[in-house]
Amino acid sequence: GITVDNVLEMEEKIGIGELTHEELLSRNRYDLQSWLDYLEFHAQLVRQNQRGFESRIRLFKRALKALPGSYKLWHLYLTEFTTYYTQTIVMNSRDVHQNSDTIQPQNDSESYEIKLVSAFEKALETMSRMPVIWKMYISLLLEQIKNKSSFASLEFTRRNCDRALQSLPIAQHSQIWPMYLELLDFYLVYSTDGRVIDSVLSVLKRYAKIEPKKGAIRRFEVLRKCERFDEAAIELFSVLEGSEEGSSEEENQIIWTDLIEMCIEHAAWIQSVDVDKLIRSAIDSREKSGNVGEIGELWSMLAEFYASKGDFEKSRQVFDSALESVRSVADFSLLFDAYSRMEESLLDAYLEIVQSSTDELDSELLKTQMNHIEQLVESRPLLLNAVGLRENPQNVFRWHERAKILLKKGRVIDALETYNAAIETVDPWKCIHGRSYTLWLAYSQLYESQGEFEFARDIFKRAVKSPTKFKTGDDLAAVWCQYIEFELRRNQRRLALDLATEATQRPEYSAVEKNDNGDKNRVLRNVESALAVGSGHVEIDWQYDNEEFASMRYWRSDKLWNLRLDLSQIMLSVEETGNVYSEMIESGIASVQDVFDCVGFLQSNAHFEQSFSILEKSVRSFPWPVSAALWMRYLSSIVTRFGSNKRHVERVRDLFESAMKHVPKKDPLLKNFALMYINFELSYGSPRRALRILERACVHAADDDCSDLISVWILTSASVLGVAGTRDVFERAIRMLKDVENVLSFTVVFSRIEVSLGEIDRARSILKHASQIANPDDETVTKEFWDAWNDFELQHGSEDSFRDMLRMKRAVRAQFSQSYMLLPGAARALNMAARPNATLEDGAFGLNEESKDANEEEMNEPKIENESTGRKRGYSDVVDDAESSDQKPEIDHTNSALGARERFKIRREAQTTTTE
């Protein structure tokens, strides 16, 4: 039960709920849950303002006295006590602002601070292994330092941090060190005295054993803040040296940058760290890795470091070395700008010194500095060119540009060395912005411009003997041409001709014969590789073409041969020049124009037979139709030369026959050759042979040209055989022609010729024969034919003949209409479908339409005078007579548009009738 002593200890009246918890605790005062329930109940009373916080403190003390080893009770007690303390501090601070003359709140705060510290110290007697308690305690002390900082409070907090680290296992030190580091920041704010700094550094040294990198960085920051730059550099350098493989590269880069920036800014204090070696190692590592993007900045840092130390000569050396080693224009621009700024700043400093001093030494220094700047500006183009060559040594344009810069400066020897280095460096298969052979030409031209002709000749000899230095045969041929022109400029014409002859000779070089020791197998392997390339398996080595392509192709160059021909025409006889042309043609190099030039040259010098020999070789060397122009030139030349000479007619005729054999059948050029042949025969040969040639030409000519040749055939026959002799030509021509329009056109002409000869019946028979293929409905083709026959009958015919023509016209129309009939019913349906408005009474073929056409024709018909009655008769009268007559027009089917089977059937019927 409740004793009298317990009751006397209570200052307030105890309620029923508290008595209940007191009763439970009296039974078992070491039950933790009972104490926690009691504290929870008491917390409700405090929130209801029925109890004060002091009574709660007393209750916590009773509980902790009973259970001093309970972590829950201590944590709850310290948490509530700290919260209450914080609220009290805030309230007191408000009261201080409102009542500045009152100091009582501050005294209360100090008393609470003492009590709270005592509470934590009491708790740590049993809870020293609990990191949460230590964190709460140190956080409280740091909060007190923020409110009022003093060295004593700093030292007290530092000792408690050391106690915490000593009490806790090392695995839990990471929970204490962040607060300890925060405390060190307060030390640096409070004082920068050497003793304080040493104390902070010693603590950070202990921290570095747990976190080496972070500890060293902290020490670096402290040392730099205290202007102990050399020691700070050592600390950060140790971090870089001790960085592990798993460390972040970005972090190491940041640390390295901070170290270099500090060394550059305070270069005079840096003694223990080799900054030069540090930066150069970074440059080398980037060059090896291929990451050259920041090399310019690194070189600039190194030069700036020496400039900060005052060693400007060393800084210039660094800049010069950097400008000669960077490989990008961006890095070059950065370094050159930095170099220029340093020199300009030195110039400004010297100017200020000279203005304030009269010492001659200062004036000399000023002149020297101005010379440095001038040399720097003048060297910029050459340095920039060197950057481009280091970036890509296969850039032909850069090599030429470098030589030009050196020549402008008068450095001829350096320019020659530049070209020598270029031809050794540039790979003809990889070069860009130019061709590699231009380097050889510029090299020799430079020697020539300096009057060193032997050296220039040696360069040319060296070039033409090194075919592997050229990508294509044209490149090597260009060098040969310049070599020959060089000798011509030296008035060495005979030597130039010998060089041209040598250059145009087929080389004896062969990949198989080059070396007997395995090169044949190498060629076979290249062939296998080439076949594998097509399947995507093996990449063929480019050196195969590099060794053989240029050396096997250059001698076929048109430039070389034309140069040799020009020299031959100047220095050799006509016959020897013709032999050169002949050699060119036999080698398969000459073009048609080259042959024409050769023929013109020989014929202008009266070497006709040699020109004919050249043409004879040419027409057999070139394929058709390229050789057509050569045949034309050959034929025209030989006709001009021997056409009037009767002894050579057969020779010319044989040549024409040979030419005609070479012309393919149906070729458009056949007409031209035939006309030329015919003109020759008409002028110098046999006209009758010309007619036979025309007949052969008409048989083999294209359809478009056949009618033109037939016209020529007819005119030639008329002039040779007379008009009557053209009958046979017309008959053959009509059989040859396939186009209906051409057949009808020649038929009309044939009939007119017969009329001119008085053969009216023969002319009518010709028209009647041709009418079988003249469809009256196709007016675009046959209108001219039917009009011509109509005019013929009006002029030379009678009523009966005119009636026969009309019957023939209707019969031909019906014949062509029958070719579209399949069956009577089908034809009727087809006609009805074609004429939707027709009726069944109109008939299957639209008789009403035909009657209408006949009426219109009758209205427009011309009148024919009847010899017996003198009455004018029209087309309708003649048609009626033709219909009333029992005679039917006879149709000649021998050359109609019917098929072969039907023509054969008609001939059989005609033969049977004749036999009967």
mmCIF file of N, CA, C and O in Angstrom, residues 566-609:
data_model
loop_
_atom_site.group_PDB
_atom_site.id
_atom_site.type_symbol
_atom_site.label_atom_id
_atom_site.label_comp_id
_atom_site.label_asym_id
_atom_site.label_seq_id
_atom_site.Cartn_x
_atom_site.Cartn_y
_atom_site.Cartn_z
ATOM 1 N N ASP A 566 53.242 15.154 -130.954
ATOM 2 C CA ASP A 566 53.631 16.534 -131.274
ATOM 3 C C ASP A 566 55.144 16.630 -131.499
ATOM 4 O O ASP A 566 55.608 17.294 -132.453
ATOM 5 N N LEU A 567 55.906 15.979 -130.627
ATOM 6 C CA LEU A 567 57.357 16.001 -130.797
ATOM 7 C C LEU A 567 57.777 15.272 -132.072
ATOM 8 O O LEU A 567 58.730 15.690 -132.755
ATOM 9 N N SER A 568 57.093 14.185 -132.385
ATOM 10 C CA SER A 568 57.441 13.433 -133.598
ATOM 11 C C SER A 568 57.177 14.259 -134.849
ATOM 12 O O SER A 568 57.976 14.245 -135.811
ATOM 13 N N GLN A 569 56.079 14.982 -134.873
ATOM 14 C CA GLN A 569 55.777 15.809 -136.036
ATOM 15 C C GLN A 569 56.798 16.914 -136.226
ATOM 16 O O GLN A 569 57.058 17.351 -137.357
ATOM 17 N N ILE A 570 57.381 17.377 -135.114
ATOM 18 C CA ILE A 570 58.371 18.454 -135.204
ATOM 19 C C ILE A 570 59.751 17.911 -135.572
ATOM 20 O O ILE A 570 60.454 18.491 -136.416
ATOM 21 N N MET A 571 60.140 16.779 -135.010
ATOM 22 C CA MET A 571 61.523 16.327 -135.089
ATOM 23 C C MET A 571 61.727 15.147 -136.030
ATOM 24 O O MET A 571 62.848 14.904 -136.480
ATOM 25 N N LEU A 572 60.701 14.372 -136.332
ATOM 26 C CA LEU A 572 60.871 13.179 -137.156
ATOM 27 C C LEU A 572 60.292 13.407 -138.538
ATOM 28 O O LEU A 572 59.581 14.375 -138.798
ATOM 29 N N SER A 573 60.576 12.469 -139.405
ATOM 30 C CA SER A 573 60.030 12.520 -140.755
ATOM 31 C C SER A 573 58.559 12.141 -140.733
ATOM 32 O O SER A 573 58.030 11.633 -139.729
ATOM 33 N N VAL A 574 57.907 12.378 -141.854
ATOM 34 C CA VAL A 574 56.478 12.069 -141.946
ATOM 35 C C VAL A 574 56.241 10.573 -141.798
ATOM 36 O O VAL A 574 55.305 10.133 -141.120
ATOM 37 N N GLU A 575 57.086 9.791 -142.427
ATOM 38 C CA GLU A 575 56.927 8.342 -142.353
ATOM 39 C C GLU A 575 57.112 7.845 -140.924
ATOM 40 O O GLU A 575 56.353 6.991 -140.442
ATOM 41 N N GLU A 576 58.110 8.371 -140.239
ATOM 42 C CA GLU A 576 58.345 7.965 -138.843
ATOM 43 C C GLU A 576 57.199 8.409 -137.946
ATOM 44 O O GLU A 576 56.797 7.680 -137.023
ATOM 45 N N THR A 577 56.660 9.577 -138.201
ATOM 46 C CA THR A 577 55.501 10.029 -137.423
ATOM 47 C C THR A 577 54.301 9.128 -137.666
ATOM 48 O O THR A 577 53.550 8.793 -136.735
ATOM 49 N N GLY A 578 54.145 8.717 -138.939
ATOM 50 C CA GLY A 578 53.070 7.779 -139.227
ATOM 51 C C GLY A 578 53.255 6.467 -138.500
ATOM 52 O O GLY A 578 52.282 5.833 -138.065
ATOM 53 N N ASN A 579 54.489 6.028 -138.359
ATOM 54 C CA ASN A 579 54.743 4.804 -137.609
ATOM 55 C C ASN A 579 54.357 4.948 -136.139
ATOM 56 O O ASN A 579 53.892 3.994 -135.503
ATOM 57 N N VAL A 580 54.568 6.139 -135.596
ATOM 58 C CA VAL A 580 54.154 6.388 -134.205
ATOM 59 C C VAL A 580 52.638 6.285 -134.094
ATOM 60 O O VAL A 580 52.100 5.672 -133.159
ATOM 61 N N TYR A 581 51.934 6.902 -135.056
ATOM 62 C CA TYR A 581 50.475 6.787 -135.061
ATOM 63 C C TYR A 581 50.054 5.325 -135.173
ATOM 64 O O TYR A 581 49.114 4.871 -134.497
ATOM 65 N N SER A 582 50.720 4.596 -136.034
ATOM 66 C CA SER A 582 50.387 3.182 -136.213
ATOM 67 C C SER A 582 50.611 2.401 -134.932
ATOM 68 O O SER A 582 49.807 1.543 -134.557
ATOM 69 N N GLU A 583 51.690 2.702 -134.236
ATOM 70 C CA GLU A 583 51.956 2.046 -132.952
ATOM 71 C C GLU A 583 50.868 2.377 -131.935
ATOM 72 O O GLU A 583 50.449 1.518 -131.153
ATOM 73 N N MET A 584 50.419 3.604 -131.959
ATOM 74 C CA MET A 584 49.362 4.027 -131.045
ATOM 75 C C MET A 584 48.063 3.275 -131.319
ATOM 76 O O MET A 584 47.366 2.840 -130.396
ATOM 77 N N ILE A 585 47.754 3.103 -132.599
ATOM 78 C CA ILE A 585 46.532 2.392 -132.964
ATOM 79 C C ILE A 585 46.637 0.919 -132.609
ATOM 80 O O ILE A 585 45.688 0.299 -132.091
ATOM 81 N N GLU A 586 47.765 0.310 -132.875
ATOM 82 C CA GLU A 586 47.947 -1.106 -132.558
ATOM 83 C C GLU A 586 47.891 -1.363 -131.057
ATOM 84 O O GLU A 586 47.481 -2.450 -130.628
ATOM 85 N N SER A 587 48.267 -0.377 -130.275
ATOM 86 C CA SER A 587 48.206 -0.544 -128.821
ATOM 87 C C SER A 587 46.795 -0.358 -128.279
ATOM 88 O O SER A 587 46.563 -0.594 -127.084
ATOM 89 N N GLY A 588 45.875 0.054 -129.126
ATOM 90 C CA GLY A 588 44.498 0.231 -128.686
ATOM 91 C C GLY A 588 44.288 1.485 -127.857
ATOM 92 O O GLY A 588 43.363 1.548 -127.042
ATOM 93 N N ILE A 589 45.106 2.483 -128.061
ATOM 94 C CA ILE A 589 45.047 3.704 -127.263
ATOM 95 C C ILE A 589 44.414 4.836 -128.047
ATOM 96 O O ILE A 589 43.795 5.741 -127.473
ATOM 97 N N ALA A 590 44.552 4.822 -129.347
ATOM 98 C CA ALA A 590 44.105 5.933 -130.185
ATOM 99 C C ALA A 590 42.588 6.033 -130.192
ATOM 100 O O ALA A 590 41.864 5.034 -130.137
ATOM 101 N N SER A 591 42.106 7.257 -130.246
ATOM 102 C CA SER A 591 40.685 7.524 -130.413
ATOM 103 C C SER A 591 40.400 7.816 -131.885
ATOM 104 O O SER A 591 41.318 7.897 -132.712
ATOM 105 N N VAL A 592 39.151 7.981 -132.215
ATOM 106 C CA VAL A 592 38.775 8.279 -133.598
ATOM 107 C C VAL A 592 39.375 9.606 -134.033
ATOM 108 O O VAL A 592 39.854 9.749 -135.171
ATOM 109 N N GLN A 593 39.376 10.577 -133.115
ATOM 110 C CA GLN A 593 39.946 11.871 -133.463
ATOM 111 C C GLN A 593 41.446 11.764 -133.719
ATOM 112 O O GLN A 593 41.984 12.448 -134.594
ATOM 113 N N ASP A 594 42.108 10.898 -132.942
ATOM 114 C CA ASP A 594 43.540 10.692 -133.188
ATOM 115 C C ASP A 594 43.788 10.130 -134.589
ATOM 116 O O ASP A 594 44.732 10.529 -135.284
ATOM 117 N N VAL A 595 42.936 9.207 -135.003
ATOM 118 C CA VAL A 595 43.073 8.639 -136.347
ATOM 119 C C VAL A 595 42.846 9.714 -137.407
ATOM 120 O O VAL A 595 43.576 9.808 -138.400
ATOM 121 N N PHE A 596 41.834 10.553 -137.204
ATOM 122 C CA PHE A 596 41.569 11.636 -138.160
ATOM 123 C C PHE A 596 42.759 12.589 -138.248
ATOM 124 O O PHE A 596 43.144 13.040 -139.339
ATOM 125 N N ASP A 597 43.342 12.911 -137.082
ATOM 126 C CA ASP A 597 44.510 13.793 -137.092
ATOM 127 C C ASP A 597 45.676 13.169 -137.858
ATOM 128 O O ASP A 597 46.379 13.852 -138.628
ATOM 129 N N CYS A 598 45.851 11.864 -137.620
ATOM 130 C CA CYS A 598 46.939 11.167 -138.312
ATOM 131 C C CYS A 598 46.714 11.171 -139.819
ATOM 132 O O CYS A 598 47.628 11.466 -140.609
ATOM 133 N N VAL A 599 45.513 10.849 -140.228
ATOM 134 C CA VAL A 599 45.211 10.804 -141.657
ATOM 135 C C VAL A 599 45.365 12.191 -142.280
ATOM 136 O O VAL A 599 45.922 12.344 -143.381
ATOM 137 N N GLY A 600 44.870 13.200 -141.578
ATOM 138 C CA GLY A 600 45.014 14.547 -142.107
ATOM 139 C C GLY A 600 46.468 14.958 -142.238
ATOM 140 O O GLY A 600 46.864 15.606 -143.235
ATOM 141 N N PHE A 601 47.275 14.587 -141.236
ATOM 142 C CA PHE A 601 48.695 14.925 -141.294
ATOM 143 C C PHE A 601 49.391 14.222 -142.460
ATOM 144 O O PHE A 601 50.163 14.844 -143.212
ATOM 145 N N LEU A 602 49.127 12.921 -142.622
ATOM 146 C CA LEU A 602 49.785 12.173 -143.692
ATOM 147 C C LEU A 602 49.332 12.633 -145.068
ATOM 148 O O LEU A 602 50.143 12.785 -145.998
ATOM 149 N N GLN A 603 48.040 12.869 -145.225
ATOM 150 C CA GLN A 603 47.550 13.281 -146.537
ATOM 151 C C GLN A 603 47.987 14.696 -146.879
ATOM 152 O O GLN A 603 48.199 15.024 -148.056
ATOM 153 N N SER A 604 48.120 15.543 -145.855
ATOM 154 C CA SER A 604 48.614 16.890 -146.140
ATOM 155 C C SER A 604 50.067 16.869 -146.596
ATOM 156 O O SER A 604 50.526 17.812 -147.262
ATOM 157 N N ASN A 605 50.770 15.784 -146.250
ATOM 158 C CA ASN A 605 52.158 15.632 -146.685
ATOM 159 C C ASN A 605 52.288 14.617 -147.824
ATOM 160 O O ASN A 605 53.386 14.079 -148.062
ATOM 161 N N ALA A 606 51.173 14.308 -148.504
ATOM 162 C CA ALA A 606 51.149 13.456 -149.699
ATOM 163 C C ALA A 606 51.554 12.021 -149.408
ATOM 164 O O ALA A 606 52.026 11.318 -150.306
ATOM 165 N N HIS A 607 51.354 11.537 -148.184
ATOM 166 C CA HIS A 607 51.595 10.126 -147.864
ATOM 167 C C HIS A 607 50.235 9.421 -147.809
ATOM 168 O O HIS A 607 49.740 9.038 -146.749
ATOM 169 N N PHE A 608 49.660 9.247 -148.999
ATOM 170 C CA PHE A 608 48.300 8.721 -149.047
ATOM 171 C C PHE A 608 48.257 7.236 -148.706
ATOM 172 O O PHE A 608 47.360 6.783 -147.984
ATOM 173 N N GLU A 609 49.185 6.477 -149.253
ATOM 174 C CA GLU A 609 49.153 5.042 -148.997
ATOM 175 C C GLU A 609 49.337 4.737 -147.519
ATOM 176 O O GLU A 609 48.688 3.839 -146.968
#
